[in-house]
Short mmCIF file of C-alpha atoms in Angstrom, two decimals:
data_model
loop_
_atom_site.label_atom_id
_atom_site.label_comp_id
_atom_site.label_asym_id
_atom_site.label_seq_id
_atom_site.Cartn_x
_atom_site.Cartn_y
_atom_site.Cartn_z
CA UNK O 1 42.88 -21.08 2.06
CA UNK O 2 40.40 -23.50 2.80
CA UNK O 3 37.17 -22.14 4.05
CA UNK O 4 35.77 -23.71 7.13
CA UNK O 5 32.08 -23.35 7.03
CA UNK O 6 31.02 -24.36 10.64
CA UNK O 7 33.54 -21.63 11.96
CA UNK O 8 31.51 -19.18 9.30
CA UNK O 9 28.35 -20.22 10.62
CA UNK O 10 29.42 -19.93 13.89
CA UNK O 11 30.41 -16.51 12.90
CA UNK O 12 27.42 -14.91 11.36
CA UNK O 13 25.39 -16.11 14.85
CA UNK O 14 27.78 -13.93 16.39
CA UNK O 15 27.73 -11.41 14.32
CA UNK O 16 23.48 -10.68 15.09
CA UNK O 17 24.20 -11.29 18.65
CA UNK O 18 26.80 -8.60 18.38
CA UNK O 19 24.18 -6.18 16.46
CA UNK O 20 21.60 -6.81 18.52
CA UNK O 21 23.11 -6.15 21.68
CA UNK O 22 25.14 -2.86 20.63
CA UNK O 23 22.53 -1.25 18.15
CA UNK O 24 20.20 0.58 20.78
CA UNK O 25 23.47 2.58 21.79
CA UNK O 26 23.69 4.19 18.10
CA UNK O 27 19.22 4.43 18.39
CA UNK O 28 18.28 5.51 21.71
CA UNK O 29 17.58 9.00 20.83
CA UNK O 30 15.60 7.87 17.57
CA UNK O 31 13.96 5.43 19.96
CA UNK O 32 12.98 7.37 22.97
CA UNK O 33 11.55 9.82 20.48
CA UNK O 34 9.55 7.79 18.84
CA UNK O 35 7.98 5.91 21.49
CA UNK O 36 7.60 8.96 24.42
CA UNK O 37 9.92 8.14 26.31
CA UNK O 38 12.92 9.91 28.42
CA UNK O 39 16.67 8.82 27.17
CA UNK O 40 17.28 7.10 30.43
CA UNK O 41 13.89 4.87 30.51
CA UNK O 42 15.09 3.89 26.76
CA UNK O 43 18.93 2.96 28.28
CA UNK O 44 16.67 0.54 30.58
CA UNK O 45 16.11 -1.25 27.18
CA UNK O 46 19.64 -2.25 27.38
CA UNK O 47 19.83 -3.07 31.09
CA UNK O 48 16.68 -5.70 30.37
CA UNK O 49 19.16 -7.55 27.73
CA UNK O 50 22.17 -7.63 29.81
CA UNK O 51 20.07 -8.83 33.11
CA UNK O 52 18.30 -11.59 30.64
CA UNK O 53 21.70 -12.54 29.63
CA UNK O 54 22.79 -12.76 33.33
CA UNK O 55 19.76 -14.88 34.44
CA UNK O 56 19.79 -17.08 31.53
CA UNK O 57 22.93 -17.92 30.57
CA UNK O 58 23.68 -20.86 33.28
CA UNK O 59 20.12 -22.05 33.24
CA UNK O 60 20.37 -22.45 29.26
CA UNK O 61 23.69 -24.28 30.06
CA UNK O 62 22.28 -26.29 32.95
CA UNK O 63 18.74 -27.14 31.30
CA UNK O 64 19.87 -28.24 27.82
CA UNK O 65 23.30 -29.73 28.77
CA UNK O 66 22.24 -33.11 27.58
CA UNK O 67 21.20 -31.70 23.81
CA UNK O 68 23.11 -32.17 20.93
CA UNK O 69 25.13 -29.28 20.21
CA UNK O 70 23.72 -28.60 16.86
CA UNK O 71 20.11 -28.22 17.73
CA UNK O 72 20.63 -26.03 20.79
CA UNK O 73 22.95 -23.40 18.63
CA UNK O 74 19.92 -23.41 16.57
CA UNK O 75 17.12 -23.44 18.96
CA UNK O 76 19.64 -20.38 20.13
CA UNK O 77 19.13 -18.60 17.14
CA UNK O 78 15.57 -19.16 16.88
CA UNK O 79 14.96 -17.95 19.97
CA UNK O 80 17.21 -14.85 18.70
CA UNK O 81 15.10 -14.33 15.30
CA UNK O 82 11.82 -13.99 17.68
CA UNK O 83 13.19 -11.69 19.87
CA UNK O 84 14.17 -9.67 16.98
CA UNK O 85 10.46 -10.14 15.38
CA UNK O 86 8.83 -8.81 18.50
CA UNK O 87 11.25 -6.10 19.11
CA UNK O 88 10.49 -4.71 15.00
CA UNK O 89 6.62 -5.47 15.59
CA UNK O 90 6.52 -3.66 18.90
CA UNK O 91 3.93 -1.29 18.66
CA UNK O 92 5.38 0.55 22.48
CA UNK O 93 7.81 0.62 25.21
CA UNK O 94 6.56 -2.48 26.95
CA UNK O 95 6.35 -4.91 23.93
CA UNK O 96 9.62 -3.65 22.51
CA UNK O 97 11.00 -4.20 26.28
CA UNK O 98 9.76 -7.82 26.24
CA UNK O 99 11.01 -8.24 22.37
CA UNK O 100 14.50 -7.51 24.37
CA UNK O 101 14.24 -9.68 26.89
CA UNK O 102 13.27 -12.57 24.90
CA UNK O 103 16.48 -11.96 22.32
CA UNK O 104 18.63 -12.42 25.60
CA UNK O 105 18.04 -15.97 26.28
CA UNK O 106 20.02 -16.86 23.17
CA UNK O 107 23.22 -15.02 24.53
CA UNK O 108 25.09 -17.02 26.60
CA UNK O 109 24.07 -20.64 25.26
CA UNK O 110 24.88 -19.65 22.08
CA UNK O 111 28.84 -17.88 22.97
CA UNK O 112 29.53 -20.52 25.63
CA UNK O 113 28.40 -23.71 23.40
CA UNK O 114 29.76 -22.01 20.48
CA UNK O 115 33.04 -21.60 21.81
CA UNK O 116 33.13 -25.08 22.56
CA UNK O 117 32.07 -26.51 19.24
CA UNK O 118 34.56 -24.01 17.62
CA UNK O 119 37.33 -25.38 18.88
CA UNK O 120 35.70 -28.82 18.30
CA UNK O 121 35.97 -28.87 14.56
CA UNK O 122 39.47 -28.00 13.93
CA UNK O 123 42.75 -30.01 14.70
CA UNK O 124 44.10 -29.45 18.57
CA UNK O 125 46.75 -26.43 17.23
CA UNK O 126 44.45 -24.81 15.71
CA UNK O 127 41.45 -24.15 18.52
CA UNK O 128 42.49 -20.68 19.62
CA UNK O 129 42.60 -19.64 16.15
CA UNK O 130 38.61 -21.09 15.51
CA UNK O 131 37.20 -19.46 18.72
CA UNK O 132 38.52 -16.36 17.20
CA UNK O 133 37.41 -17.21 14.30
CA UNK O 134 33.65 -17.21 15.73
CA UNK O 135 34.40 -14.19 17.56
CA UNK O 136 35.69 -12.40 14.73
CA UNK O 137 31.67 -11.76 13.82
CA UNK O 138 31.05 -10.25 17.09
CA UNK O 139 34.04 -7.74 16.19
CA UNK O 140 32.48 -7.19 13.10
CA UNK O 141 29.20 -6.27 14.24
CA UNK O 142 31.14 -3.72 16.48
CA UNK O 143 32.88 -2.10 13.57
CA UNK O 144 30.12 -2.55 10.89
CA UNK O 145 26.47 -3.96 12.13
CA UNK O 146 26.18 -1.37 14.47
CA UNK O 147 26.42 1.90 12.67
CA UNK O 148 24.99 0.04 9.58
CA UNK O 149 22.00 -0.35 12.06
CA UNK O 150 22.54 3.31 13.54
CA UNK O 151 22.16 4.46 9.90
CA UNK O 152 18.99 2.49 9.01
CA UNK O 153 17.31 3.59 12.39
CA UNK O 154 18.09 6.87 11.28
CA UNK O 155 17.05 6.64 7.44
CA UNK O 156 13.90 4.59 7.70
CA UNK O 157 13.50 3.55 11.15
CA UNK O 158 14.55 1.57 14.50
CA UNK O 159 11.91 -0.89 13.33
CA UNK O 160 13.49 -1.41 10.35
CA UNK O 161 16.82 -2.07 12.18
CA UNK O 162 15.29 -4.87 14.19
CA UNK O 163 13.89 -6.69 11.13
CA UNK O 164 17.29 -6.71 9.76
CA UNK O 165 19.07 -8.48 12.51
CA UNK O 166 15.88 -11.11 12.65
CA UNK O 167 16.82 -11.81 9.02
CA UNK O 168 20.06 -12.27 10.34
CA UNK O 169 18.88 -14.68 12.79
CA UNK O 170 17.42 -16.59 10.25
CA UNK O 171 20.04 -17.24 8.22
CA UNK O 172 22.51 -17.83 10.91
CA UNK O 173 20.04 -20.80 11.57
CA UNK O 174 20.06 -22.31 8.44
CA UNK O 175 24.19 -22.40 8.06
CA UNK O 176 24.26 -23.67 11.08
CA UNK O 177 21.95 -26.56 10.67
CA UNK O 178 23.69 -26.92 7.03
CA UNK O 179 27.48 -26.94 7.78
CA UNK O 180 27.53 -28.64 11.68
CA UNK O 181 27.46 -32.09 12.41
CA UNK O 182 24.55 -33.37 15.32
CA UNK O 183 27.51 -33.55 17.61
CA UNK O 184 25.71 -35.73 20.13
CA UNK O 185 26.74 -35.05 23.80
CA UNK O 186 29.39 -37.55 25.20
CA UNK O 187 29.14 -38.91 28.62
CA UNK O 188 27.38 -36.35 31.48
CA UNK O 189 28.83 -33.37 33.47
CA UNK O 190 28.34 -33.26 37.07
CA UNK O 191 26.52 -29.84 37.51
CA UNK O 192 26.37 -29.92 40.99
CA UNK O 193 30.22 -30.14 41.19
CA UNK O 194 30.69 -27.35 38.44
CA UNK O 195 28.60 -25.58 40.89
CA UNK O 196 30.59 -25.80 43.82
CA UNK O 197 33.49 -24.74 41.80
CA UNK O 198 31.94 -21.56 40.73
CA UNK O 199 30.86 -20.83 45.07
CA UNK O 200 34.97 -20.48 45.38
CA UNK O 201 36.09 -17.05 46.67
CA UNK O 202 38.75 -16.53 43.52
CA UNK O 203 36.17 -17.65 41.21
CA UNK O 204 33.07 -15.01 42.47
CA UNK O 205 35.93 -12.34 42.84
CA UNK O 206 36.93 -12.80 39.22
CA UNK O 207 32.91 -12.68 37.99
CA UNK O 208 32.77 -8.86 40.33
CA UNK O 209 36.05 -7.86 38.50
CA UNK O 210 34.28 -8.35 35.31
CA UNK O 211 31.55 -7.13 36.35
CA UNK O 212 32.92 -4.25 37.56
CA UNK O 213 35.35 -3.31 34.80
CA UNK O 214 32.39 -3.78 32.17
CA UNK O 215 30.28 -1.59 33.68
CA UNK O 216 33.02 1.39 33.61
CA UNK O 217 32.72 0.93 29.16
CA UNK O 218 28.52 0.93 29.31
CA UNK O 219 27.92 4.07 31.95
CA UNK O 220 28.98 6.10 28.88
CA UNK O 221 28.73 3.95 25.58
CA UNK O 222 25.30 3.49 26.50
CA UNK O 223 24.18 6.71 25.81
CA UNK O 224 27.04 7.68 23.70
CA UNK O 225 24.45 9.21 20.47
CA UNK O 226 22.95 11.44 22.90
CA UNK O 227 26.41 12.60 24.33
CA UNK O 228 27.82 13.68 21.18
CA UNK O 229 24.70 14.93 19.82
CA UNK O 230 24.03 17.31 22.83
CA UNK O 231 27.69 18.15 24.06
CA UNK O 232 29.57 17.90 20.78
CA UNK O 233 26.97 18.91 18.42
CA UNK O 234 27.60 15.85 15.76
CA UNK O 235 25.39 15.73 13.11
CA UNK O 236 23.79 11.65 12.62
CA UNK O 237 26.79 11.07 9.99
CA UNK O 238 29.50 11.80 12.62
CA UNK O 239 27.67 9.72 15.53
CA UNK O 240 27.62 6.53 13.11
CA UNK O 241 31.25 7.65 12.10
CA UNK O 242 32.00 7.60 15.70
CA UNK O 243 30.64 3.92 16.24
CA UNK O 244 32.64 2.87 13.57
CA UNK O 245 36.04 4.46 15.14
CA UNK O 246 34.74 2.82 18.11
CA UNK O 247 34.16 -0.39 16.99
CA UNK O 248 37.47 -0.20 15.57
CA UNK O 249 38.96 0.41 18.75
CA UNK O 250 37.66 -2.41 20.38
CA UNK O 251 38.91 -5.02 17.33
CA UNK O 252 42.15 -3.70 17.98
CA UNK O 253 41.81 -3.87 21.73
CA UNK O 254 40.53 -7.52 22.04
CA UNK O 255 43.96 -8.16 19.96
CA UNK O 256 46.32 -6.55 21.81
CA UNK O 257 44.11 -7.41 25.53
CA UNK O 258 45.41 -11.27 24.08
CA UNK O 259 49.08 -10.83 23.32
CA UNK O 260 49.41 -8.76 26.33
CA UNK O 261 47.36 -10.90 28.89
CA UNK O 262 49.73 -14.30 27.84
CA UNK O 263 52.32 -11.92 29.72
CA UNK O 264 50.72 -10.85 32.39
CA UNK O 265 46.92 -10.64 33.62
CA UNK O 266 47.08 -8.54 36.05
CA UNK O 267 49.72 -6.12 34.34
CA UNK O 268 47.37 -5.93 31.06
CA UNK O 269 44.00 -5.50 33.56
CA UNK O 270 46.16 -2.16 35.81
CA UNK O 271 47.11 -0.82 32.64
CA UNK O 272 43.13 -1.43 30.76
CA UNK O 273 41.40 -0.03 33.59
CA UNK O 274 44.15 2.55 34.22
CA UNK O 275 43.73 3.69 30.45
CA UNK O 276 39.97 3.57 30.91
CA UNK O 277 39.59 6.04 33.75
CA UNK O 278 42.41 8.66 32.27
CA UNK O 279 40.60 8.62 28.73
CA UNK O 280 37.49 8.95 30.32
CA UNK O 281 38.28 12.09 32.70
CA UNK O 282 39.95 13.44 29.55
CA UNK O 283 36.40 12.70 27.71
CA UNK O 284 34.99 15.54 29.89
CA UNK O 285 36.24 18.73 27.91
CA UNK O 286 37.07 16.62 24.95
CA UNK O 287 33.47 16.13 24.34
CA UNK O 288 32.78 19.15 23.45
CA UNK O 289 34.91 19.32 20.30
CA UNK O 290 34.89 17.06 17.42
CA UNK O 291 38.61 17.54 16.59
CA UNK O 292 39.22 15.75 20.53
CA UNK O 293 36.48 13.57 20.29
CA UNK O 294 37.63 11.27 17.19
CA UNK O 295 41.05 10.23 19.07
CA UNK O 296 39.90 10.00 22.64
CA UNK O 297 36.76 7.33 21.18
CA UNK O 298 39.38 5.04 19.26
CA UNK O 299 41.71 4.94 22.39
CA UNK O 300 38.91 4.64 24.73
CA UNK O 301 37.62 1.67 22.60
CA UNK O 302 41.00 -0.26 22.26
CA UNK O 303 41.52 0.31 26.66
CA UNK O 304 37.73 -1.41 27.13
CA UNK O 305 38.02 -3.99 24.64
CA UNK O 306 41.97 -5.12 25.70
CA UNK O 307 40.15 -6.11 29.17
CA UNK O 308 37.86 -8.54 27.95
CA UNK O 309 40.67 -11.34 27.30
CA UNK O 310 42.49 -11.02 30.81
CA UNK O 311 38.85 -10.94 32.57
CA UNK O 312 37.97 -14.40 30.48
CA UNK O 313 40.88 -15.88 31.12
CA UNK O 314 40.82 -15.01 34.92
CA UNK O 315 37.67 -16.37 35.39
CA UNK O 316 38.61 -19.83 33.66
CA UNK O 317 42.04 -20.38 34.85
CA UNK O 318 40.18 -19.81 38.74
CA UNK O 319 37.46 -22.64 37.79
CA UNK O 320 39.14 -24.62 35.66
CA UNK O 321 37.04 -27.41 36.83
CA UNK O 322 33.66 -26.22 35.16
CA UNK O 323 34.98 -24.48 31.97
CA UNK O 324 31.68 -24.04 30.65
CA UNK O 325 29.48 -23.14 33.06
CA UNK O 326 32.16 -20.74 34.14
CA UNK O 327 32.37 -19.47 30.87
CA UNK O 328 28.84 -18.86 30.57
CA UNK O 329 28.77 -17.40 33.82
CA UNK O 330 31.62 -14.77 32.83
CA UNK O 331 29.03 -13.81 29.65
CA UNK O 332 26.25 -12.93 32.57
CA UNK O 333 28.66 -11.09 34.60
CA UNK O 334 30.19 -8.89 31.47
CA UNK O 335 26.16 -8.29 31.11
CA UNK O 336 25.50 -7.32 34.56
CA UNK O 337 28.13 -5.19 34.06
CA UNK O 338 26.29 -3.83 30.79
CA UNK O 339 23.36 -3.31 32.44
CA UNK O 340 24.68 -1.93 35.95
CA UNK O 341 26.69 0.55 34.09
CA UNK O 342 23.76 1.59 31.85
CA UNK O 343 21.53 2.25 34.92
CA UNK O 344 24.70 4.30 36.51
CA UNK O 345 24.73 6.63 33.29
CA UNK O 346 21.11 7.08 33.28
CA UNK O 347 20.83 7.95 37.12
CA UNK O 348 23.33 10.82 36.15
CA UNK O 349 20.96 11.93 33.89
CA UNK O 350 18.00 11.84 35.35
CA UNK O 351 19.72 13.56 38.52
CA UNK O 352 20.48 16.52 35.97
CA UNK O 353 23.78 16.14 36.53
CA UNK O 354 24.68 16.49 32.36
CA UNK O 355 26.32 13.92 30.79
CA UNK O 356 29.83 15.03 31.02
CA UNK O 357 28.91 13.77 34.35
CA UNK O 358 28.05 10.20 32.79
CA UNK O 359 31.60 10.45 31.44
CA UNK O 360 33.26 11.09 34.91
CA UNK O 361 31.01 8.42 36.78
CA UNK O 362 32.97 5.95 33.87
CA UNK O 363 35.82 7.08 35.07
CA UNK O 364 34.86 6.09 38.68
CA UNK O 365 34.11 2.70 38.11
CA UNK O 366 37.69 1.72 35.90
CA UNK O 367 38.98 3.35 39.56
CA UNK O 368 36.94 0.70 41.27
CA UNK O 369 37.97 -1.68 39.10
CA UNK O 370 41.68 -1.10 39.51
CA UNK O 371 41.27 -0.97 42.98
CA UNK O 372 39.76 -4.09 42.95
CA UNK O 373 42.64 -5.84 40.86
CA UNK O 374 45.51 -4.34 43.05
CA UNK O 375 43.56 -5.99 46.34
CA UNK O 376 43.40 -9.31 44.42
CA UNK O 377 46.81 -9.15 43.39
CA UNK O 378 47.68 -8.40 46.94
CA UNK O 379 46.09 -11.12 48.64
CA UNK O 380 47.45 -13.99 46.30
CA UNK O 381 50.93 -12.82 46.93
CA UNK O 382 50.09 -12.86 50.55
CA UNK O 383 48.77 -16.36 49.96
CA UNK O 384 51.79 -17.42 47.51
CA UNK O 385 54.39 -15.96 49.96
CA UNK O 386 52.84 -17.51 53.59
CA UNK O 387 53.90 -20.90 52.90
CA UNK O 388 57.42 -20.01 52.00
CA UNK O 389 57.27 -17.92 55.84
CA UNK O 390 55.83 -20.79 57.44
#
């Protein structure tokens, strides 16, 4: 098999941005330690990322929708390797906040351009398979990058973690910079008419259902090391054991979330969220045992992960018009979900409700969610069915 060295470039960058994102989860106890802080200010850490991704993604797709493809995949990495510097160099909470913020304006330039120049530098039957392809790094970092940066946060420090990923950074920008083409923007979009596109009811309701139905994964994998470190009593080895499991669970869930949404969206998103909110409820006592625990984090992982396709291909098929501003915009609202569920879990805490608490208020949101699909569902039969009454 010929090796396609854009698509592993493409890859790597996803890959850091994958690590980066996910690898305060597996830290925040090491963190908060370390820098005086409570567990809940140090889940704000990953509410700043997901909000930066939110604001930033459509004005890095608006601003620098003239520049060649190339440069602004590096320039996105760049920016990434910074944010990565500061973050390892921060010397307290605010700097290390800021180093976080900064890493977040790569995010959705870099998955919503990426996608595109994926797809771009294969043959037409084989595009789905390339945008995998790049994604394949972010399920990577899930399964490997993460713990492997739980572990070194552990062993020698969170510090140490975030130089890492910057070196990451670094060389994503050199294979990409080797291996791409310029690829020179053709022609110019309209942005004000993607824009309109996106103010469409069906369009903002599908960017609240993903938001929604993100947030139910983050109120508790947010703060997942301290949960099985205070209710199940895990050792460091079996909370980076656990990541892995997880991360395993969401490979396999992004796979089957794909086969099963080509059937039916709205009959994989019910049964997702459904999954979700049981798994979570059941994450209540099952917490508190290790033997319960293992199981209920793989399953929980494949039901969060198996909602991602659907939600993405919800949100395009509605604005099919502005595919890439829409797709950026569906990275933001996955991150407001991020961050709006990681606020949820740390209220719980800090109201000293306990965090099988956090597990239950996880549970409440995949309810919302569901809710919120069945009313959508709903109305477009109403809407498919009126003209056939009339």
């Amino acid at each position: 098999m010929k090796i396609n060295l854009p698509l592993v470039a493409l890859a790597i960058g996803a890959f850091g941005i994958g690590v980066t994102e996910f690898s305060p989860m597996g830290m925040l106890p090491i963190i908060a330690t370390d820098l005086g802080v409570s567990i809940p200010a140090a889940g704000l850490l990953v509410s700043a990322y997901a909000f930066g991704v939110l604001v930033t993604a459509p004005i890095m797709t608006l601003a620098f929708a003239s520049m060649p493809r190339r440069r602004l995949l590096v320039l996105s990495m760049g920016i990434f390797t910074v944010g990565n510097l500061i973050s390892a160099l921060a010397d307290g909470y605010w700097m290390l906040l800021a180093g976080r913020i900064v890493t977040s304006f790569n995010h959705g330039a870099f998955f919503g351009v990426g996608a595109v120049v994926a797809a771009s530098v294969v043959p037409a039957h084989k595009r789905a398979g390339a945008v995998a392809a790049m994604f394949s790094g972010l399920t990577i970092a899930t399964i490997g990058g993460v713990p492997l940066a739980a572990w070194v946060g552990e062993a020698i420090g969170w510090r140490a973690a975030f130089f890492g990923i910057a070196v990451i950074g670094a060389i994503a920008m050199v294979a990409v910079r080797l291996s791409l083409p310029p690829l020179e923007v053709q022609g110019e979009s309209d942005m004000r008419a993607e824009l309109k596109v996106l103010m469409r009811g069906p369009v903002l309701a599908a960017l609240l259902l993903t938001v929604v139905s993100s947030s139910a994964m983050f109120t508790v994998f947010t703060y997942i090391a301290p949960i099985l470190q205070v209710e199940t009593g895990a050792a460091s080895g079996f909370v980076t054991a656990m990541l892995v499991v997880y991360g395993l669970g969401l490979a396999l869930g992004n796979w089957l979330g794909g086969r099963f949404a080509d059937r039916s969206l709205d009959g994989t998103l019910i049964g997702s969220l459904t999954a979700v909110a049981v798994l979570l409820m059941l994450f209540v006592p099952g917490m508190h045992s290790h033997l319960a625990t293992v199981p209920l984090v793989f399953l929980w992982g494949i039901a969060s992960f198996a909602l991602v396709p659907p939600l993405q291909m919800r949100v395009v098929h509605e604005a099919a018009e502005a595919p890439h501003l829409a797709s950026a915009m569906n990275i933001g609202a996955f991150n407001l979900g991020n961050a709006l569920g990681a606020a949820l879990g740390g209220a719980v805490i800090d109201a000293g409700l306990g965090y099988p608490a956090v597990s239950l208020a996880g549970a409440g949101t995949a309810l919302a969610g569901l809710a919120f699909t069945l009313l959508l569902r709903r109305g477009r039969r109403g809407l498919e069915a009126a003209p056939a009454r009339g």
